[in-house]
XYZ file of N, CA and C in Angstrom:
825
model
N -36.427 -17.827 -31.916
C -35.767 -16.592 -32.346
C -35.607 -15.620 -31.181
N -36.653 -15.494 -30.373
C -36.582 -14.583 -29.227
C -35.517 -15.026 -28.234
N -35.401 -16.343 -28.027
C -34.394 -16.836 -27.083
C -32.988 -16.545 -27.570
N -32.781 -16.661 -28.915
C -31.468 -16.357 -29.468
C -31.129 -14.881 -29.311
N -32.137 -14.022 -29.481
C -31.917 -12.593 -29.310
C -31.539 -12.272 -27.876
N -32.242 -12.928 -26.920
C -31.935 -12.688 -25.504
C -30.520 -13.145 -25.164
N -30.124 -14.286 -25.712
C -28.768 -14.768 -25.434
C -27.716 -13.839 -26.031
N -27.961 -13.338 -27.215
C -27.019 -12.408 -27.835
C -26.917 -11.113 -27.044
N -28.050 -10.662 -26.514
C -28.036 -9.447 -25.691
C -27.247 -9.674 -24.411
N -27.355 -10.885 -23.858
C -26.604 -11.189 -22.645
C -25.112 -11.146 -22.859
N -24.657 -11.549 -24.033
C -23.234 -11.521 -24.324
C -22.682 -10.101 -24.351
N -23.483 -9.145 -24.733
C -23.027 -7.755 -24.779
C -23.174 -7.062 -23.431
N -24.035 -7.588 -22.595
C -24.272 -6.944 -21.308
C -23.318 -7.459 -20.238
N -22.919 -8.710 -20.313
C -22.075 -9.270 -19.267
C -20.742 -8.560 -19.086
N -20.071 -8.143 -20.155
C -18.809 -7.405 -19.929
C -18.981 -6.123 -19.134
N -20.202 -5.588 -19.069
C -20.413 -4.352 -18.310
C -20.169 -4.557 -16.832
N -20.329 -5.787 -16.339
C -20.142 -6.032 -14.917
C -18.673 -6.023 -14.521
N -17.771 -6.067 -15.477
C -16.351 -6.095 -15.166
C -15.682 -4.736 -15.335
N -16.455 -3.692 -15.512
C -15.883 -2.360 -15.637
C -15.330 -1.900 -14.296
N -14.236 -1.165 -14.339
C -13.634 -0.651 -13.116
C -14.307 0.669 -12.786
N -15.363 0.600 -12.031
C -16.108 1.811 -11.700
C -16.872 1.615 -10.394
N -17.268 2.714 -9.802
C -18.091 2.691 -8.588
C -19.011 3.896 -8.625
N -20.281 3.672 -8.417
C -21.251 4.767 -8.434
C -22.196 4.644 -7.241
N -22.479 5.773 -6.618
C -23.406 5.789 -5.493
C -24.614 6.671 -5.768
N -24.889 6.959 -7.009
C -26.010 7.821 -7.353
C -25.566 9.182 -7.828
N -24.400 9.635 -7.348
C -23.849 10.913 -7.781
C -23.073 10.697 -9.074
N -23.447 11.432 -10.112
C -22.838 11.208 -11.416
C -21.343 11.497 -11.428
N -20.860 12.268 -10.451
C -19.457 12.656 -10.455
C -18.609 11.827 -9.486
N -19.251 11.049 -8.663
C -18.514 10.293 -7.654
C -18.183 8.913 -8.200
N -17.058 8.792 -8.862
C -16.633 7.517 -9.427
C -15.284 7.098 -8.843
N -14.935 7.630 -7.679
C -13.687 7.258 -7.044
C -13.875 5.995 -6.204
N -12.789 5.541 -5.622
C -12.751 4.386 -4.722
C -13.143 3.083 -5.425
N -13.094 3.053 -6.752
C -13.418 1.809 -7.440
C -12.457 0.687 -7.103
N -11.225 1.021 -6.701
C -10.236 -0.007 -6.399
C -10.564 -0.762 -5.117
N -11.511 -0.266 -4.307
C -11.824 -0.920 -3.040
C -12.821 -2.065 -3.200
N -13.380 -2.213 -4.370
C -14.412 -3.211 -4.576
C -13.871 -4.360 -5.413
N -14.258 -5.568 -5.065
C -13.718 -6.749 -5.729
C -14.038 -6.759 -7.224
N -15.157 -6.215 -7.595
C -15.525 -6.245 -9.006
C -14.536 -5.462 -9.862
N -13.738 -4.607 -9.226
C -12.767 -3.829 -9.985
C -11.620 -4.695 -10.498
N -11.485 -5.934 -9.974
C -10.342 -6.756 -10.341
C -10.716 -7.877 -11.314
N -11.905 -7.862 -11.848
C -12.293 -8.922 -12.766
C -11.547 -8.810 -14.091
N -11.303 -7.613 -14.543
C -10.564 -7.406 -15.777
C -9.567 -6.274 -15.592
N -8.590 -6.212 -16.472
C -7.593 -5.161 -16.428
C -7.523 -4.475 -17.794
N -6.922 -3.311 -17.804
C -6.709 -2.634 -19.068
C -5.767 -3.459 -19.942
N -6.030 -3.479 -21.228
C -5.258 -4.344 -22.115
C -3.784 -3.966 -22.135
N -3.485 -2.687 -22.162
C -2.095 -2.237 -22.222
C -1.451 -2.115 -20.854
N -2.217 -2.341 -19.803
C -1.636 -2.379 -18.469
C -1.554 -1.055 -17.743
N -2.020 0.035 -18.315
C -1.951 1.329 -17.630
C -2.967 2.277 -18.237
N -3.234 3.347 -17.515
C -4.154 4.354 -18.023
C -3.518 5.090 -19.199
N -4.344 5.523 -20.128
C -3.839 6.274 -21.274
C -3.550 7.714 -20.860
N -2.297 8.109 -20.902
C -1.898 9.460 -20.556
C -1.735 10.339 -21.788
N -1.840 9.742 -22.962
C -1.768 10.509 -24.198
C -2.514 9.723 -25.283
N -2.750 10.352 -26.394
C -3.468 9.702 -27.488
C -2.525 8.729 -28.185
N -2.879 7.463 -28.144
C -2.019 6.438 -28.711
C -2.459 6.049 -30.120
N -1.523 5.433 -30.824
C -1.794 4.926 -32.154
C -2.038 3.422 -32.075
N -2.715 2.848 -33.042
C -2.957 1.395 -33.011
C -1.675 0.576 -32.908
N -0.602 1.040 -33.547
C 0.639 0.269 -33.511
C 1.344 0.341 -32.157
N 0.882 1.239 -31.252
C 1.486 1.315 -29.921
C 1.105 0.122 -29.049
N 0.002 -0.537 -29.348
C -0.448 -1.683 -28.569
C 0.171 -2.963 -29.121
N 0.520 -3.851 -28.218
C 1.110 -5.123 -28.622
C 0.024 -6.031 -29.210
N 0.402 -6.787 -30.206
C -0.549 -7.720 -30.807
C -0.884 -8.865 -29.859
N 0.119 -9.318 -29.108
C -0.067 -10.430 -28.181
C 0.577 -10.050 -26.855
N -0.134 -10.257 -25.755
C 0.421 -9.988 -24.435
C 1.416 -11.078 -24.048
N 2.369 -10.787 -23.164
C 3.333 -11.804 -22.728
C 2.649 -12.971 -22.027
N 3.364 -14.046 -21.903
C 2.851 -15.236 -21.235
C 2.570 -14.942 -19.757
N 1.443 -15.439 -19.255
C 1.023 -15.229 -17.865
C 0.849 -13.746 -17.533
N 0.493 -12.920 -18.520
C 0.387 -11.489 -18.290
C -0.741 -11.144 -17.315
N -1.844 -11.908 -17.359
C -2.934 -11.658 -16.422
C -2.476 -11.862 -14.995
N -1.691 -12.920 -14.759
C -1.169 -13.190 -13.414
C -0.203 -12.088 -12.987
N 0.637 -11.632 -13.917
C 1.580 -10.549 -13.617
C 0.829 -9.264 -13.284
N -0.224 -8.959 -14.057
C -1.021 -7.763 -13.783
C -1.665 -7.822 -12.410
N -2.098 -9.000 -12.010
C -2.724 -9.142 -10.698
C -1.750 -8.783 -9.589
N -0.485 -9.162 -9.727
C 0.526 -8.792 -8.749
C 0.860 -7.301 -8.823
N 0.900 -6.762 -10.052
C 1.239 -5.347 -10.222
C 0.183 -4.439 -9.621
N -1.089 -4.808 -9.746
C -2.179 -3.927 -9.330
C -2.726 -4.248 -7.951
N -2.392 -5.438 -7.406
C -2.924 -5.803 -6.095
C -1.833 -6.021 -5.060
N -0.705 -6.573 -5.466
C 0.361 -6.854 -4.507
C 1.396 -5.757 -4.392
N 1.877 -5.256 -5.528
C 2.924 -4.242 -5.525
C 2.526 -2.952 -4.818
N 1.295 -2.429 -4.952
C 0.935 -1.200 -4.223
C 1.105 -1.315 -2.722
N 0.846 -2.509 -2.153
C 1.005 -2.664 -0.703
C 2.470 -2.498 -0.314
N 3.384 -3.071 -1.082
C 4.806 -2.929 -0.767
C 5.273 -1.494 -0.976
N 4.677 -0.789 -1.926
C 5.010 0.616 -2.099
C 4.570 1.431 -0.895
N 3.378 1.147 -0.397
C 2.915 1.846 0.805
C 3.769 1.482 2.011
N 4.215 0.228 2.065
C 5.093 -0.184 3.164
C 6.378 0.621 3.165
N 6.934 0.872 2.000
C 8.151 1.673 1.932
C 7.903 3.143 2.204
N 6.775 3.669 1.695
C 6.479 5.088 1.866
C 6.141 5.427 3.315
N 5.528 4.491 4.024
C 5.119 4.749 5.412
C 5.914 3.905 6.400
N 7.120 3.572 6.039
C 7.946 2.769 6.948
C 8.263 3.511 8.240
N 8.178 4.846 8.218
C 8.444 5.613 9.438
C 7.428 5.305 10.534
N 6.251 4.791 10.156
C 5.242 4.448 11.159
C 5.584 3.158 11.899
N 6.589 2.426 11.426
C 6.991 1.155 12.044
C 8.263 1.292 12.861
N 8.730 2.527 13.064
C 10.003 2.745 13.741
C 9.848 2.932 15.251
N 8.847 2.318 15.852
C 8.705 2.413 17.304
C 9.603 1.378 17.976
N 9.799 1.520 19.269
C 10.721 0.655 20.004
C 10.238 -0.787 20.060
N 8.937 -0.986 20.098
C 8.415 -2.348 20.163
C 8.747 -3.113 18.882
N 8.595 -2.467 17.738
C 8.910 -3.119 16.463
C 10.406 -3.289 16.247
N 11.176 -2.316 16.695
C 12.607 -2.323 16.400
C 13.410 -3.214 17.339
N 12.945 -3.388 18.591
C 13.749 -4.122 19.563
C 13.037 -5.346 20.133
N 11.819 -5.177 20.598
C 11.143 -6.269 21.305
C 10.829 -7.434 20.368
N 10.183 -7.165 19.239
C 9.795 -8.252 18.340
C 11.010 -8.986 17.757
N 12.048 -8.288 17.251
C 13.225 -9.036 16.759
C 13.915 -9.848 17.850
N 14.038 -9.279 19.054
C 14.695 -10.010 20.143
C 13.877 -11.225 20.548
N 12.562 -11.090 20.583
C 11.702 -12.224 20.923
C 11.815 -13.324 19.882
N 11.800 -12.923 18.604
C 11.908 -13.918 17.542
C 13.250 -14.638 17.599
N 14.330 -13.899 17.809
C 15.660 -14.506 17.847
C 15.793 -15.458 19.032
N 15.230 -15.105 20.168
C 15.292 -15.967 21.355
C 14.530 -17.264 21.129
N 13.313 -17.161 20.617
C 12.511 -18.359 20.392
C 13.084 -19.222 19.273
N 13.774 -18.599 18.335
C 14.355 -19.364 17.232
C 15.446 -20.318 17.713
N 16.085 -19.991 18.834
C 17.111 -20.880 19.386
C 16.534 -22.218 19.815
N 15.221 -22.243 20.133
C 14.575 -23.480 20.589
C 13.639 -24.055 19.513
N 13.852 -23.618 18.273
C 12.944 -23.994 17.176
C 12.869 -25.507 16.987
N 13.983 -26.221 17.148
C 14.024 -27.658 16.884
C 13.537 -28.509 18.052
N 13.197 -27.898 19.174
C 12.841 -28.688 20.348
C 11.472 -29.343 20.213
N 10.474 -28.571 19.768
C 9.110 -29.116 19.704
C 8.263 -28.263 18.769
N 7.065 -28.756 18.501
C 6.126 -28.023 17.652
C 5.710 -26.714 18.321
N 5.589 -26.750 19.639
C 5.189 -25.548 20.362
C 6.148 -24.390 20.147
N 7.451 -24.683 20.188
C 8.439 -23.624 19.956
C 8.418 -23.147 18.509
N 8.093 -24.053 17.591
C 7.968 -23.634 16.194
C 6.841 -22.624 16.028
N 5.717 -22.889 16.706
C 4.577 -21.962 16.637
C 4.937 -20.638 17.296
N 5.575 -20.698 18.463
C 5.954 -19.469 19.163
C 6.964 -18.650 18.360
N 7.802 -19.314 17.574
C 8.789 -18.591 16.778
C 8.133 -17.708 15.727
N 7.021 -18.184 15.175
C 6.341 -17.420 14.131
C 5.419 -16.332 14.695
N 5.116 -16.373 15.964
C 4.200 -15.389 16.535
C 4.726 -13.957 16.440
N 6.007 -13.666 16.775
C 6.495 -12.281 16.601
C 6.450 -11.826 15.152
N 6.701 -12.746 14.202
C 6.649 -12.376 12.792
C 5.229 -12.038 12.367
N 4.274 -12.824 12.855
C 2.877 -12.554 12.519
C 2.411 -11.246 13.153
N 2.878 -10.967 14.370
C 2.506 -9.718 15.019
C 3.087 -8.523 14.266
N 4.314 -8.654 13.792
C 4.909 -7.569 13.017
C 4.146 -7.355 11.714
N 3.739 -8.436 11.063
C 2.980 -8.304 9.816
C 1.657 -7.587 10.049
N 0.945 -7.950 11.113
C -0.345 -7.326 11.400
C -0.168 -5.847 11.721
N 0.849 -5.517 12.507
C 1.098 -4.114 12.835
C 1.488 -3.325 11.590
N 2.292 -3.925 10.722
C 2.681 -3.248 9.489
C 1.484 -3.075 8.571
N 0.668 -4.095 8.450
C -0.505 -4.010 7.573
C -1.452 -2.903 8.011
N -1.694 -2.799 9.306
C -2.648 -1.808 9.800
C -2.100 -0.389 9.730
N -0.794 -0.225 9.723
C -0.219 1.121 9.779
C 0.122 1.714 8.416
N 0.275 0.896 7.405
C 0.691 1.430 6.112
C -0.465 1.591 5.132
N -1.640 1.081 5.467
C -2.782 1.259 4.574
C -3.222 2.717 4.552
N -3.868 3.124 3.479
C -4.333 4.501 3.359
C -5.366 4.828 4.430
N -5.347 6.039 4.968
C -6.395 6.437 5.926
C -7.776 6.340 5.284
N -8.680 5.680 5.943
C -10.022 5.443 5.401
C -11.016 6.334 6.145
N -11.121 7.568 5.718
C -12.009 8.519 6.380
C -13.451 8.294 5.936
N -14.389 8.779 6.743
C -15.809 8.652 6.432
C -16.223 9.848 5.563
N -16.120 9.664 4.260
C -16.397 10.778 3.356
C -17.874 11.157 3.362
N -18.766 10.176 3.554
C -20.199 10.495 3.583
C -20.531 11.417 4.744
N -19.953 11.132 5.910
C -20.182 12.001 7.074
C -19.562 13.373 6.847
N -18.371 13.399 6.245
C -17.708 14.676 5.964
C -18.551 15.533 5.030
N -19.080 14.926 3.986
C -19.917 15.683 3.056
C -21.180 16.204 3.746
N -21.734 15.402 4.641
C -22.939 15.849 5.350
C -22.645 17.070 6.208
N -21.511 17.059 6.897
C -21.139 18.199 7.739
C -20.886 19.441 6.888
N -20.189 19.256 5.769
C -19.800 20.398 4.946
C -21.000 20.993 4.221
N -21.752 20.159 3.512
C -22.798 20.682 2.634
C -24.087 21.047 3.367
N -24.161 20.738 4.658
C -25.306 21.182 5.444
C -25.031 22.494 6.163
N -23.809 22.991 6.065
C -23.496 24.279 6.689
C -24.164 25.392 5.884
N -24.793 26.363 6.545
C -25.555 27.400 5.821
C -24.728 28.165 4.783
N -23.500 28.567 5.141
C -22.686 29.346 4.202
C -22.260 28.517 2.989
N -22.009 27.237 3.209
C -21.622 26.360 2.102
C -22.837 25.980 1.274
N -23.931 25.711 1.942
C -25.146 25.280 1.254
C -25.690 26.365 0.334
N -25.413 27.616 0.648
C -25.910 28.711 -0.185
C -25.216 28.773 -1.542
N -24.033 28.168 -1.646
C -23.255 28.257 -2.887
C -23.121 26.891 -3.567
N -22.951 25.851 -2.765
C -22.678 24.523 -3.308
C -23.910 23.631 -3.206
N -24.128 22.872 -4.262
C -25.164 21.847 -4.294
C -24.471 20.491 -4.411
N -24.810 19.596 -3.513
C -24.127 18.299 -3.478
C -24.232 17.554 -4.804
N -25.356 17.664 -5.463
C -25.558 16.943 -6.725
C -24.753 17.533 -7.871
N -24.308 18.779 -7.721
C -23.575 19.439 -8.800
C -22.109 19.649 -8.451
N -21.643 19.000 -7.370
C -20.280 19.208 -6.899
C -19.389 18.046 -7.323
N -18.229 18.365 -7.827
C -17.249 17.353 -8.222
C -15.989 17.530 -7.381
N -15.188 16.481 -7.322
C -13.934 16.497 -6.575
C -12.787 16.722 -7.553
N -12.040 17.804 -7.338
C -10.895 18.117 -8.189
C -9.594 17.542 -7.645
N -9.489 17.436 -6.334
C -8.245 16.942 -5.740
C -8.545 16.393 -4.358
N -7.732 15.442 -3.947
C -7.892 14.841 -2.620
C -6.548 14.308 -2.153
N -6.287 14.447 -0.863
C -5.076 13.880 -0.284
C -5.284 13.742 1.215
N -4.774 12.661 1.770
C -4.838 12.441 3.214
C -3.653 11.581 3.604
N -2.870 12.040 4.583
C -1.667 11.327 4.980
C -1.502 11.419 6.494
N -0.925 10.365 7.060
C -0.668 10.351 8.499
C 0.397 11.382 8.865
N 0.219 12.001 10.035
C 1.192 12.973 10.519
C 2.422 12.246 11.079
N 3.571 12.809 10.839
C 4.791 12.271 11.433
C 4.939 12.779 12.870
N 5.296 11.897 13.766
C 5.474 12.292 15.151
C 4.154 12.494 15.873
N 4.236 13.212 16.994
C 3.069 13.420 17.848
C 2.666 14.897 17.836
N 1.416 15.141 18.178
C 0.928 16.512 18.263
C 1.577 17.236 19.432
N 1.463 18.548 19.443
C 2.064 19.374 20.487
C 1.524 18.958 21.848
N 2.430 18.563 22.743
C 2.025 18.095 24.066
C 1.420 19.205 24.913
N 1.708 20.464 24.581
C 1.105 21.560 25.344
C -0.387 21.681 25.048
N -0.776 21.301 23.840
C -2.191 21.358 23.463
C -2.876 20.034 23.745
N -2.192 18.941 23.459
C -2.737 17.598 23.667
C -1.786 16.831 24.588
N -1.869 17.029 25.894
C -0.929 16.383 26.835
C -1.078 14.867 26.892
N -2.160 14.318 26.334
C -2.353 12.867 26.375
C -1.224 12.124 25.651
N -0.599 12.763 24.681
C 0.432 12.097 23.891
C 1.780 12.026 24.601
N 1.854 12.546 25.826
C 3.082 12.436 26.613
C 3.200 11.084 27.299
N 2.233 10.220 27.110
C 2.222 8.898 27.731
C 3.424 8.088 27.241
N 4.315 7.681 28.148
C 5.534 6.977 27.760
C 5.243 5.576 27.244
N 4.266 4.901 27.825
C 3.906 3.564 27.354
C 3.367 3.627 25.928
N 2.579 4.656 25.651
C 2.039 4.839 24.296
C 3.161 5.097 23.296
N 4.136 5.905 23.673
C 5.251 6.196 22.773
C 6.151 4.985 22.567
N 6.135 4.039 23.504
C 6.934 2.828 23.345
C 6.376 1.961 22.217
N 5.073 1.931 22.074
C 4.427 1.087 21.066
C 4.128 1.829 19.759
N 4.303 3.142 19.721
C 3.928 3.919 18.547
C 4.977 4.970 18.236
N 5.110 5.272 16.956
C 6.015 6.333 16.520
C 5.257 7.597 16.135
N 3.938 7.551 16.159
C 3.114 8.734 15.909
C 1.793 8.567 16.654
N 0.960 9.588 16.602
C -0.285 9.580 17.353
C -1.494 9.114 16.573
N -1.290 8.472 15.415
C -2.386 8.001 14.554
C -3.273 9.165 14.093
N -2.698 10.347 14.024
C -3.426 11.504 13.507
C -3.131 11.663 12.022
N -4.030 12.312 11.315
C -3.880 12.479 9.871
C -4.305 13.886 9.469
N -3.736 14.356 8.383
C -4.063 15.667 7.819
C -4.308 15.495 6.326
N -5.326 16.187 5.827
C -5.639 16.052 4.407
C -6.463 17.215 3.893
N -6.848 17.104 2.644
C -7.650 18.169 2.043
C -8.489 17.615 0.892
N -9.572 18.289 0.624
C -10.407 18.077 -0.553
C -10.468 19.392 -1.314
N -10.588 19.303 -2.623
C -10.870 20.467 -3.450
C -12.151 20.169 -4.217
N -13.224 20.872 -3.855
C -14.524 20.701 -4.490
C -14.780 21.849 -5.460
N -15.628 21.583 -6.435
C -16.054 22.623 -7.382
C -17.497 22.363 -7.764
N -18.289 23.429 -7.797
C -19.683 23.344 -8.220
C -19.768 23.717 -9.702
N -20.299 22.812 -10.507
C -20.316 23.031 -11.961
C -21.341 24.078 -12.376
N -22.291 24.402 -11.505
C -23.306 25.397 -11.844
C -22.911 26.803 -11.433
N -22.385 26.945 -10.221
C -22.043 28.270 -9.712
C -20.576 28.638 -9.956
N -19.768 27.663 -10.439
C -18.333 27.884 -10.666
C -17.588 28.236 -9.384
N -18.136 27.825 -8.262
C -17.477 28.068 -6.974
C -16.466 26.955 -6.700
N -15.429 27.303 -5.975
C -14.360 26.354 -5.644
C -14.131 26.373 -4.136
N -13.937 25.197 -3.557
C -13.751 25.100 -2.109
C -12.548 24.213 -1.809
N -11.606 24.771 -1.055
C -10.445 24.024 -0.582
C -10.716 23.654 0.872
N -11.027 22.379 1.103
C -11.410 21.905 2.429
C -10.219 21.227 3.087
N -9.763 21.770 4.221
C -8.651 21.195 4.969
C -9.185 20.560 6.253
N -8.694 19.371 6.554
C -9.193 18.664 7.743
C -8.051 17.977 8.478
N -8.289 17.746 9.780
C -7.369 16.998 10.627
C -8.184 15.954 11.390
N -7.604 14.767 11.535
C -8.331 13.688 12.196
C -7.488 13.070 13.304
N -8.175 12.413 14.237
C -7.525 11.656 15.296
C -8.506 10.611 15.829
N -8.007 9.507 16.391
C -8.909 8.535 17.022
C -9.392 9.054 18.373
N -10.661 8.835 18.679
C -11.229 9.303 19.940
C -11.900 8.140 20.657
N -12.237 8.375 21.915
C -12.869 7.352 22.740
C -14.290 7.064 22.259
N -14.714 5.827 22.501
C -16.071 5.425 22.193
C -16.944 5.475 23.434
N -17.959 4.622 23.434
C -18.903 4.596 24.547
C -18.239 4.086 25.816
N -17.307 3.159 25.646
C -16.614 2.572 26.792
C -15.150 2.996 26.787
N -14.499 2.796 27.896
C -13.145 3.315 28.090
C -12.142 2.704 27.111
N -12.261 1.403 26.877
C -11.288 0.720 26.029
C -11.847 0.441 24.626
N -12.698 1.305 24.154
C -13.310 1.146 22.842
C -13.045 2.397 21.993
N -12.620 2.171 20.747
C -12.412 3.287 19.839
C -13.762 3.745 19.307
N -14.057 5.030 19.503
C -15.331 5.546 19.005
C -15.284 5.838 17.518
N -14.264 6.573 17.084
C -14.091 6.908 15.676
C -12.590 7.041 15.409
N -12.011 6.198 14.552
C -10.556 6.265 14.314
C -10.115 7.503 13.553
N -11.035 8.137 12.804
C -10.687 9.339 12.030
C -11.714 10.440 12.316
N -11.685 10.907 13.542
C -12.603 11.967 13.959
C -12.076 13.317 13.464
N -12.948 14.111 12.847
C -12.547 15.413 12.313
C -12.563 16.445 13.445
N -11.383 16.694 14.028
C -11.319 17.651 15.129
C -11.004 19.067 14.655
N -10.661 19.230 13.387
C -10.451 20.556 12.812
C -10.848 20.495 11.339
N -11.745 21.407 10.961
C -12.298 21.367 9.604
C -12.526 22.805 9.134
N -11.814 23.202 8.078
C -11.893 24.573 7.574
C -12.036 24.557 6.055
N -12.903 25.419 5.570
C -13.173 25.500 4.132
C -12.822 26.888 3.619
N -11.994 26.931 2.592
C -11.648 28.183 1.927
C -12.430 28.241 0.615
N -13.419 29.116 0.558
C -14.349 29.177 -0.571
C -14.006 30.359 -1.461
N -13.905 30.092 -2.749
C -13.671 31.132 -3.750
C -14.876 31.176 -4.685
N -15.540 32.343 -4.713
C -16.755 32.480 -5.524
C -16.885 33.919 -5.998
N -17.045 34.081 -7.309
C -17.212 35.395 -7.932
C -16.067 36.341 -7.571
N -14.853 35.815 -7.595
C -13.666 36.630 -7.347
C -13.372 36.927 -5.901
N -14.176 36.427 -4.970
C -13.966 36.670 -3.547
C -13.642 35.355 -2.841
N -12.731 35.436 -1.876
C -12.309 34.258 -1.109
C -12.540 34.507 0.374
N -13.136 33.556 1.021
C -13.353 33.661 2.474
C -13.209 32.279 3.102
N -12.885 32.272 4.373
C -12.690 31.021 5.106
C -13.866 30.776 6.034
N -14.362 29.568 6.000
C -15.466 29.148 6.871
C -14.938 28.060 7.800
N -15.016 28.306 9.102
C -14.558 27.333 10.098
C -15.737 26.426 10.443
N -15.669 25.190 9.993
C -16.739 24.229 10.262
C -16.557 23.565 11.620
N -15.330 23.179 11.926
C -15.003 22.592 13.235
C -13.697 23.216 13.688
N -13.703 23.825 14.874
C -12.521 24.512 15.387
C -11.773 23.589 16.342
N -10.455 23.522 16.186
C -9.639 22.652 17.044
C -9.736 23.067 18.509
N -9.829 24.359 18.770
C -9.927 24.829 20.157
C -11.206 24.334 20.822
N -12.311 24.327 20.067
C -13.559 23.815 20.623
C -13.521 22.295 20.777
N -12.875 21.608 19.840
C -12.781 20.151 19.922
C -11.964 19.725 21.138
N -10.943 20.529 21.471
C -10.099 20.188 22.619
C -10.904 20.145 23.917
N -11.972 20.930 24.011
C -12.791 20.966 25.222
C -13.779 19.799 25.280
N -14.030 19.168 24.131
C -15.076 18.138 24.073
C -14.535 16.723 24.006
N -13.386 16.533 23.362
C -12.900 15.186 23.094
C -11.505 14.985 23.667
N -11.120 13.718 23.752
C -9.771 13.337 24.141
C -9.293 12.254 23.173
N -8.043 12.311 22.756
C -7.549 11.292 21.813
C -7.497 9.906 22.446
N -7.819 8.921 21.643
C -7.717 7.529 22.081
C -6.314 7.028 21.752
N -5.610 6.533 22.757
C -4.243 6.086 22.575
C -4.240 4.603 22.200
N -3.973 4.331 20.931
C -3.953 2.958 20.422
C -2.583 2.355 20.728
N -2.555 1.352 21.599
C -1.282 0.775 22.015
C -0.725 -0.201 20.985
N -1.430 -1.290 20.741
C -0.932 -2.315 19.849
C -1.456 -2.139 18.442
């Protein structure tokens, strides 16, 4: 009898492992669930989030044929192509537009000669795919480090508690073009501009709120890749070189400068990613 009870309990517990969720100990931090493989074990029955209160008759009695396979493409494959279209401006450098197509077309003329030419013909295509894949993915900032910098600041720590803070809004997008050459002359490098259409810099914001103090913080940040320990090593691809928090509490609003761009300019230099 006990074994049957344990088996029955297992049947009710196993579906819990397929929930689309991510938790790191903070009751409010349930974002980034899409980055973990366990998020793809099951899908919503109706195929989308509920944006309004539905009736039982709104759901289909039977899903279409191969619907699970279709959902897998909709939720895993289609978003990548959407990002490719939205960030296609990052692929408009001279190397992608002229060198790779010309190389592919030249090698294709000798495609029938030998296996070696067949392999060489696909190399420009594979290089274009890798460059496109790396440039259209969402910026992956270090949120744990960002939270440590923000919530350890004395002015922020006096109002906000990390355990009671929730995220109301978030956005981060790559900057179009290059930063002002008068401030950052490193981006005037002609070889770098040949391989890139922007400086791999990003701008974004967080909107935090403390559920206990009712305080609200609009955090604006700017990132860029910087040098690592060695000359040809990337130290941090999304270094926060400018970080400002606009805090609203008890009817008063003030700005707290956590990291100033002018001070960062004296300490760091952007890393120029060629390929």
